[in-house]
PDB file of C-alpha atoms in Angstrom:
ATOM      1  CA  UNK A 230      38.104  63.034 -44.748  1.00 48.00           C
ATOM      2  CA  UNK A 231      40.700  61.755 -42.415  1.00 49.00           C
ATOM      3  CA  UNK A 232      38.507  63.359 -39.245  1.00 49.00           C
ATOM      4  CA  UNK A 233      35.353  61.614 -40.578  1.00 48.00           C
ATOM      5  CA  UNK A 234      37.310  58.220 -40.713  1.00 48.00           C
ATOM      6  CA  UNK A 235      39.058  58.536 -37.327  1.00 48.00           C
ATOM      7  CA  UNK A 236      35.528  59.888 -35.661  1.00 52.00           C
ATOM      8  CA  UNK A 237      33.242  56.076 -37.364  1.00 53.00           C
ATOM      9  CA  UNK A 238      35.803  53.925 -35.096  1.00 52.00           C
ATOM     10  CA  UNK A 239      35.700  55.563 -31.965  1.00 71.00           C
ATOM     11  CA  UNK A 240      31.587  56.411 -32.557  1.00 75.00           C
ATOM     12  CA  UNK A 241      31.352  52.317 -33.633  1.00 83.00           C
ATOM     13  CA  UNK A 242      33.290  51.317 -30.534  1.00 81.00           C
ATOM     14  CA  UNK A 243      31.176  53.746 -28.298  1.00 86.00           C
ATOM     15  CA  UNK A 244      28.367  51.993 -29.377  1.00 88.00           C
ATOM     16  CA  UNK A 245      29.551  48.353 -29.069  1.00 90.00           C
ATOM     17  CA  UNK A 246      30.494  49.056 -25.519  1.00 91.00           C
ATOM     18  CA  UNK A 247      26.658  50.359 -24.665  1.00 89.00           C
ATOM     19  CA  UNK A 248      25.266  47.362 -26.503  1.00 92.00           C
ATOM     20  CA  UNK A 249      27.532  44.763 -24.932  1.00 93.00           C
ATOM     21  CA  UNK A 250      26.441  46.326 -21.715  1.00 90.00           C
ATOM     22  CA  UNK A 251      22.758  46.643 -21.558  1.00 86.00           C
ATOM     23  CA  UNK A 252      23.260  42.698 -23.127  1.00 90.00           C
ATOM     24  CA  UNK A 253      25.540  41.914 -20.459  1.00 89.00           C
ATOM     25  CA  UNK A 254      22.963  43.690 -17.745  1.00 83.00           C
ATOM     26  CA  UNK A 255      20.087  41.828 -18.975  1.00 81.00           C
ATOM     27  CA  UNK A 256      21.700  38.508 -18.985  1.00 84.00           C
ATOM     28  CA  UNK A 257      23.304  39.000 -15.624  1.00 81.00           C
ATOM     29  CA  UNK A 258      19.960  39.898 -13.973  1.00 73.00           C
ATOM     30  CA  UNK A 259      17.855  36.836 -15.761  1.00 72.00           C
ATOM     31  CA  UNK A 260      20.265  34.128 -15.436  1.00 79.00           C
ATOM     32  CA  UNK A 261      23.118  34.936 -12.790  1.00 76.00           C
ATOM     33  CA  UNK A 262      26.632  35.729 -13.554  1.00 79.00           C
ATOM     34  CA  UNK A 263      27.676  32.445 -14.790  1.00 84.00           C
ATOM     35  CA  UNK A 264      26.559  33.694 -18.408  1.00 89.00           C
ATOM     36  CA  UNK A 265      29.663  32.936 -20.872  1.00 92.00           C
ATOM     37  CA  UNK A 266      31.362  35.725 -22.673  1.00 93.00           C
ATOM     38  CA  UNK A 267      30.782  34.022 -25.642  1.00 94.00           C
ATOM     39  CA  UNK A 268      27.085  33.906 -24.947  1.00 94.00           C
ATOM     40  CA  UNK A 269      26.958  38.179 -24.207  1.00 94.00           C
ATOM     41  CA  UNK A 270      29.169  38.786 -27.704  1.00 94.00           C
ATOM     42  CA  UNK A 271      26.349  36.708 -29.464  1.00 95.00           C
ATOM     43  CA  UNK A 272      23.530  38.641 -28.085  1.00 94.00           C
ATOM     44  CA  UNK A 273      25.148  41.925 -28.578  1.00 93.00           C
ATOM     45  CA  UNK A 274      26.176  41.016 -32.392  1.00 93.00           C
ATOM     46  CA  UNK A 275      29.753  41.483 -32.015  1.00 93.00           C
ATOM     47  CA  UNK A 276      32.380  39.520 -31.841  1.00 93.00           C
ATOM     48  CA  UNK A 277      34.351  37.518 -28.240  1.00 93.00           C
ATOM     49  CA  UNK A 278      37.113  39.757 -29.264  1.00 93.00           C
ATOM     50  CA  UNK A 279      35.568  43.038 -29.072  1.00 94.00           C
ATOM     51  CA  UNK A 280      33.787  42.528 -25.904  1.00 93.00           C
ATOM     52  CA  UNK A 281      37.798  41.247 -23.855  1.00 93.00           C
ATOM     53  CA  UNK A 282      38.912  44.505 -25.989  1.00 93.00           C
ATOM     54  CA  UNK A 283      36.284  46.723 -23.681  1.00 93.00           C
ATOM     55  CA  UNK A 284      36.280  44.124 -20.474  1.00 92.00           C
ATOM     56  CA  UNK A 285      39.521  42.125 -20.522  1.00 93.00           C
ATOM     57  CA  UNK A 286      37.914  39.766 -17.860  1.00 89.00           C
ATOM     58  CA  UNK A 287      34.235  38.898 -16.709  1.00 88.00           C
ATOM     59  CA  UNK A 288      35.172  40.419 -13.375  1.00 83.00           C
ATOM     60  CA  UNK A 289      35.586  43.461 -15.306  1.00 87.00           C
ATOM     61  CA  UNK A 290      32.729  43.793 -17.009  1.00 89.00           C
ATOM     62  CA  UNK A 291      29.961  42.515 -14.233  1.00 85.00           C
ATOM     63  CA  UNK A 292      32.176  45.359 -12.043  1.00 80.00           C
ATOM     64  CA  UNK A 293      30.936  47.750 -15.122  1.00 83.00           C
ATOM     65  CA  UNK A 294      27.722  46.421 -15.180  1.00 83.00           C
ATOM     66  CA  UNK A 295      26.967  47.310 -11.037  1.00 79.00           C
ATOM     67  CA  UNK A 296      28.805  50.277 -11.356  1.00 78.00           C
ATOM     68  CA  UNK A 297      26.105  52.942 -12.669  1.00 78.00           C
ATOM     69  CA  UNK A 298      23.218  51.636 -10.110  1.00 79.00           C
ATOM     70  CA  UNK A 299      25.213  51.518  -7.059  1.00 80.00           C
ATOM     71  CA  UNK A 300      26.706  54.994  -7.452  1.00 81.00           C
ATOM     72  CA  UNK A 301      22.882  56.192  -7.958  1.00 84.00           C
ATOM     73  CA  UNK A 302      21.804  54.639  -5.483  1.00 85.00           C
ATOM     74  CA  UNK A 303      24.354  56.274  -2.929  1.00 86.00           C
ATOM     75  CA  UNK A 304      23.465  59.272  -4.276  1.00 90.00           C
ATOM     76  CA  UNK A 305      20.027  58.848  -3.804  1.00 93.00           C
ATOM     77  CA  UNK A 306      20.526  58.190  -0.424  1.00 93.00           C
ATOM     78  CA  UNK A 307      22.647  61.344  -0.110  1.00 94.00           C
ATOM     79  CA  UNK A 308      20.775  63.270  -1.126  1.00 95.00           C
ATOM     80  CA  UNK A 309      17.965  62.022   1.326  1.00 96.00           C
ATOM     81  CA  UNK A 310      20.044  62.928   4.308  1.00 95.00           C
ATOM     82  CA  UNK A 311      20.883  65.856   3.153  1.00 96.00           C
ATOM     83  CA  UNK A 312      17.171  66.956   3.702  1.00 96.00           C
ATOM     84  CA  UNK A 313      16.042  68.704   6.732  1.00 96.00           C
ATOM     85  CA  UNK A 314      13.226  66.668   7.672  1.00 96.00           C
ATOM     86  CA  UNK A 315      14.868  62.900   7.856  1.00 96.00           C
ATOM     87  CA  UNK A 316      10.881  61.773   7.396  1.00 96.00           C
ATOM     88  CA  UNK A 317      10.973  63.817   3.834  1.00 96.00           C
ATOM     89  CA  UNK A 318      14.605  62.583   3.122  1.00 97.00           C
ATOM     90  CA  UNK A 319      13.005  58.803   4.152  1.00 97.00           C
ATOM     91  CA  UNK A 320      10.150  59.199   1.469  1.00 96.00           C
ATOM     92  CA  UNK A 321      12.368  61.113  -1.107  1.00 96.00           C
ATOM     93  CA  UNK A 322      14.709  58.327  -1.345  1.00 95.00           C
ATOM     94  CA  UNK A 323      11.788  55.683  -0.986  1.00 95.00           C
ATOM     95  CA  UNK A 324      10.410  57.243  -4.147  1.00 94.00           C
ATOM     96  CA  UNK A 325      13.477  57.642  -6.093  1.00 93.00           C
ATOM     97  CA  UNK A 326      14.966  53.751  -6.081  1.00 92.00           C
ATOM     98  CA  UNK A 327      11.672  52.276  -6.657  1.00 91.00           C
ATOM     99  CA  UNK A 328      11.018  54.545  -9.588  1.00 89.00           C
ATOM    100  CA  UNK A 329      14.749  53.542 -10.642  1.00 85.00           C
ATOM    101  CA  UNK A 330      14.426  50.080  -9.995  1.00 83.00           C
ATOM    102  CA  UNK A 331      10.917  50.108 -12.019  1.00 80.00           C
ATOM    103  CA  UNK A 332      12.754  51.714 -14.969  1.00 76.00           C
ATOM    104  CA  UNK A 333      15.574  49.691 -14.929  1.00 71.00           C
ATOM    105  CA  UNK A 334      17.576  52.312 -13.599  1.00 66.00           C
ATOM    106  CA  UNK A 335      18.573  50.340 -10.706  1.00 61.00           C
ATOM    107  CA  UNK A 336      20.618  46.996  -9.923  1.00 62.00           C
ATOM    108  CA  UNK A 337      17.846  44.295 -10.349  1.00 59.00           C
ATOM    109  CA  UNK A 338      17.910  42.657  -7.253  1.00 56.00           C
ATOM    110  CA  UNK A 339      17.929  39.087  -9.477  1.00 54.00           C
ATOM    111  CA  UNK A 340      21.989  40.273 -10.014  1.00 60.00           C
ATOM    112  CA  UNK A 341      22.212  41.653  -6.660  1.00 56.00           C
ATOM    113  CA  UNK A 342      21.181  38.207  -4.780  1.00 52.00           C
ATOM    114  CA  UNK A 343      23.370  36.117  -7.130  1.00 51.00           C
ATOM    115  CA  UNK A 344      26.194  38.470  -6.359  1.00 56.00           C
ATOM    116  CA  UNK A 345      28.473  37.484  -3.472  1.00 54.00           C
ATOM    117  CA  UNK A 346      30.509  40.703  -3.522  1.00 52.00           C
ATOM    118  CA  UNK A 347      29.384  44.563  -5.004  1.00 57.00           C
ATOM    119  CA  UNK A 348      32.104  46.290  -3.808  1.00 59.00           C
ATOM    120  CA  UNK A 349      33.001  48.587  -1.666  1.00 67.00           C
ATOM    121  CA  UNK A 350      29.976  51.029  -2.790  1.00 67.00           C
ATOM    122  CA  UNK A 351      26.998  48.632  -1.908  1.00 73.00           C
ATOM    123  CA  UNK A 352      28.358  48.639   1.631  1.00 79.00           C
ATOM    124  CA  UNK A 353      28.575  52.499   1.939  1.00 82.00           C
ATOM    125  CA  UNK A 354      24.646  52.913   0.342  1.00 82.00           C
ATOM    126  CA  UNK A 355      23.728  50.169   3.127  1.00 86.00           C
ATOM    127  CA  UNK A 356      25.335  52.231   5.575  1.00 90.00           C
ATOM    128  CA  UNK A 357      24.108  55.769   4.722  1.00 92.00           C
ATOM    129  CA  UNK A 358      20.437  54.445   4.527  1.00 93.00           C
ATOM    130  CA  UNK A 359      20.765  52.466   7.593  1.00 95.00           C
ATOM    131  CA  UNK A 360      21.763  56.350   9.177  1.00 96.00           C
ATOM    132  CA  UNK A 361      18.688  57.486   7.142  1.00 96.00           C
ATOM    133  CA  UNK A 362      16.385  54.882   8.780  1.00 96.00           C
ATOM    134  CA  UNK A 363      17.373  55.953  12.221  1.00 97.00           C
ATOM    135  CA  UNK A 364      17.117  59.155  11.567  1.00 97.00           C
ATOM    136  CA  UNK A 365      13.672  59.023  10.384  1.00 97.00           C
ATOM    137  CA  UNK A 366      12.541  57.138  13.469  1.00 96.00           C
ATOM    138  CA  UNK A 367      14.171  59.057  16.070  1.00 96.00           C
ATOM    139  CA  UNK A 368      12.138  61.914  14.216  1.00 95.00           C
ATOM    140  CA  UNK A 369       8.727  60.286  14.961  1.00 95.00           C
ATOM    141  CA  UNK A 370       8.028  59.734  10.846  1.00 95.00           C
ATOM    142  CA  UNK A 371       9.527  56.228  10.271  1.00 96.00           C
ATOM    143  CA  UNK A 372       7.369  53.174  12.572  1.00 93.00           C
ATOM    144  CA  UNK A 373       9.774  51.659  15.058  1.00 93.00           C
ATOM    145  CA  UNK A 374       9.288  48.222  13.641  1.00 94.00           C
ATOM    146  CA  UNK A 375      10.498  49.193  10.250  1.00 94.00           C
ATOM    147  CA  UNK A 376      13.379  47.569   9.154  1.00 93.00           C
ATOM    148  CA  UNK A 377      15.464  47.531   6.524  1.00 92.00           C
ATOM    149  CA  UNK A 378      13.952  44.124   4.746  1.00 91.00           C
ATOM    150  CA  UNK A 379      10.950  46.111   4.319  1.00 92.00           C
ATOM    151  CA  UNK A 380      12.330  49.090   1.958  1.00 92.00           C
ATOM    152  CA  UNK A 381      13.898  46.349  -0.006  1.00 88.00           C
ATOM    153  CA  UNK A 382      11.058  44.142  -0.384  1.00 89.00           C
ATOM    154  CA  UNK A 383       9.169  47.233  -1.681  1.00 91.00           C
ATOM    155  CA  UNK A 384      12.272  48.120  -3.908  1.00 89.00           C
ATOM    156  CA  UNK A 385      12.330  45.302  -5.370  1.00 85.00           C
ATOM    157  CA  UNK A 386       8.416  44.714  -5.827  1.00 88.00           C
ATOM    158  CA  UNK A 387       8.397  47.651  -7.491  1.00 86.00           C
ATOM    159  CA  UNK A 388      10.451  45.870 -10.408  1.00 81.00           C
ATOM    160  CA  UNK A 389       8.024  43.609 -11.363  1.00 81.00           C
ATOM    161  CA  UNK A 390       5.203  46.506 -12.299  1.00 82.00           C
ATOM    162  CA  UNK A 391       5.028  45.952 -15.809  1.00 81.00           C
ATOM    163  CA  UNK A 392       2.745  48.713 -18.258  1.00 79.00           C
ATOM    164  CA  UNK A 393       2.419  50.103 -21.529  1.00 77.00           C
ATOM    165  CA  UNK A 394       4.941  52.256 -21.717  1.00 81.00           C
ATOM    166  CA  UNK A 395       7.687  53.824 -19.734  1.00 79.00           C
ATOM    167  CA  UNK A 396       5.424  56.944 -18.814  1.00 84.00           C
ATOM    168  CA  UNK A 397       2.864  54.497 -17.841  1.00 86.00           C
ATOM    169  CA  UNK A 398       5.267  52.552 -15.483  1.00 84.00           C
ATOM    170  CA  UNK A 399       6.738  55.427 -13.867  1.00 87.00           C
ATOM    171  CA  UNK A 400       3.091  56.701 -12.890  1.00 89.00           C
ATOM    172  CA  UNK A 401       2.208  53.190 -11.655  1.00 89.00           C
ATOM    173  CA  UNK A 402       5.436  53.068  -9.347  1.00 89.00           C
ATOM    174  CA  UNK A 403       4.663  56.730  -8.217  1.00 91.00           C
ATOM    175  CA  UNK A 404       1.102  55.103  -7.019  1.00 91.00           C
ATOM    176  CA  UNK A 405       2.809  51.964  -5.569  1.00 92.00           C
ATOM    177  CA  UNK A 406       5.336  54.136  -3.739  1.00 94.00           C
ATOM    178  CA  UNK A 407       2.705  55.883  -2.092  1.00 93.00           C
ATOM    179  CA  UNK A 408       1.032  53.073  -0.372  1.00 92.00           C
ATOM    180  CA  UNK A 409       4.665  51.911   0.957  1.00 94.00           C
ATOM    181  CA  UNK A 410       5.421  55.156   2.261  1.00 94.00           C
ATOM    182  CA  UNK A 411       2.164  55.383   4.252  1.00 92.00           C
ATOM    183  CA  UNK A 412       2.492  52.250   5.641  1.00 91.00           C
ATOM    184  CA  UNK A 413       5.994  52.630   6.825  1.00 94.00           C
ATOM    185  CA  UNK A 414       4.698  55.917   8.668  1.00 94.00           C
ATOM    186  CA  UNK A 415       4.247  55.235  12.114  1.00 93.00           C
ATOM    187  CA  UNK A 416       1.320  57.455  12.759  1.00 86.00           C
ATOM    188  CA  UNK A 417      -0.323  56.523   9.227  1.00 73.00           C
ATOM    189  CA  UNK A 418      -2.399  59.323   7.954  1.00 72.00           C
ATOM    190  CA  UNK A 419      -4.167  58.533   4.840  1.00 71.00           C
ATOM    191  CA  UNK A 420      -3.628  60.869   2.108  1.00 70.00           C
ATOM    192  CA  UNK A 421      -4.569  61.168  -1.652  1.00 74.00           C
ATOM    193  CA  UNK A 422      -2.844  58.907  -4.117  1.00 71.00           C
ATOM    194  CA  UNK A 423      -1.675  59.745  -7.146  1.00 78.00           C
ATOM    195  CA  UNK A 424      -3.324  58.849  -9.909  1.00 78.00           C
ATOM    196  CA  UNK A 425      -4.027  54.722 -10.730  1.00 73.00           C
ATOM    197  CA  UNK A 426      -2.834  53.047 -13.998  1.00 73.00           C
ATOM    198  CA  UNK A 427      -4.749  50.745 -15.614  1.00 70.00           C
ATOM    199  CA  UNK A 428      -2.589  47.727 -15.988  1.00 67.00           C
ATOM    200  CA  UNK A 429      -4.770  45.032 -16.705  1.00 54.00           C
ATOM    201  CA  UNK A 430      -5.982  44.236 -19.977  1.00 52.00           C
TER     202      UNK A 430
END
């Protein structure tokens, strides 16, 4: 009995933080991080209390918030160098943050452009892709006009895609990611597309 009750705080807790977080990430991204405290403990149900008990400060909590997406994204972009074509790496990662950005895997850029500082992590991920970039033109895959503006507009494009389900969106992103991908090739070649989605009523 005394393992059951010891187990239903730390389980409750566990979930308060996740709910106070996906509130807090979807608040952040619509309206900036000037949302109150207050406002976030509302929307998650719980009380101010609990959510200072998790995040003593709203510093700590937006830095909780960022967290998850950055380090994917740096390991995204990892993982794209670490190929041995820098063209495939280029598309790889391409494919990957658009589908996580899509998902809502990714930071929405909404919270990214109202965000004056992300850390040390954004910096490194802006780095490593900037490496990737060159890479992938000095390789003859990536057009020499190509800059970094463009993977982020179609990054964040990719956000708005909006479907009937999750399996739906990720197959409409994969389409969308495509087209990117062959125009950012700098001797375009056209090739099949996956599959279109019917998004439109």
């Amino acid at each position: 009995m005394t393992t059951e009750v010891s187990q239903k705080p730390r389980s409750d807790a566990r979930d308060n933080r996740a709910r106070i977080l996906a509130v807090a990430r979807a608040a952040f991204a619509a309206e900036g991080p000037g949302v109150p405290i207050r406002e976030i403990a509302r929307r998650a149900q719980v009380g101010a209390a609990t959510v200072y008990r998790h995040f003593p400060t709203k510093d700590a909590l937006l830095a909780e918030v960022v967290a998850e997406p950055m380090a994917l994204c740096s390991a995204v972009v990892e993982e794209g160098l670490a190929e041995a074509d820098p063209w495939r790496g280029f598309c790889l990662v391409t494919e990957r943050l658009m589908e996580a950005r899509a998902l809502g895997r990714g930071l929405p850029g909404a919270l990214a452009a109202r965000l004056p500082y992300l850390g040390a992590e954004r910096e490194r991920s802006i780095r490593l892709l900037l490496r990737l970039v060159r890479r992938a033109k000095e390789a003859g895959g990536l057009r020499a006009d190509f800059v970094l503006e463009d993977f982020v507009l179609a990054v964040t494009a990719s956000e708005g895609i909006r479907a009937g389900s999750p399996e739906l969106r990720a197959a409409a992103v994969r389409r969308f990611a495509a087209l990117m991908i062959q125009s950012f090739r700098a001797d375009p070649v056209p090739a099949p597309l996956p599959p279109a989605v019917r998004l439109l009523g």
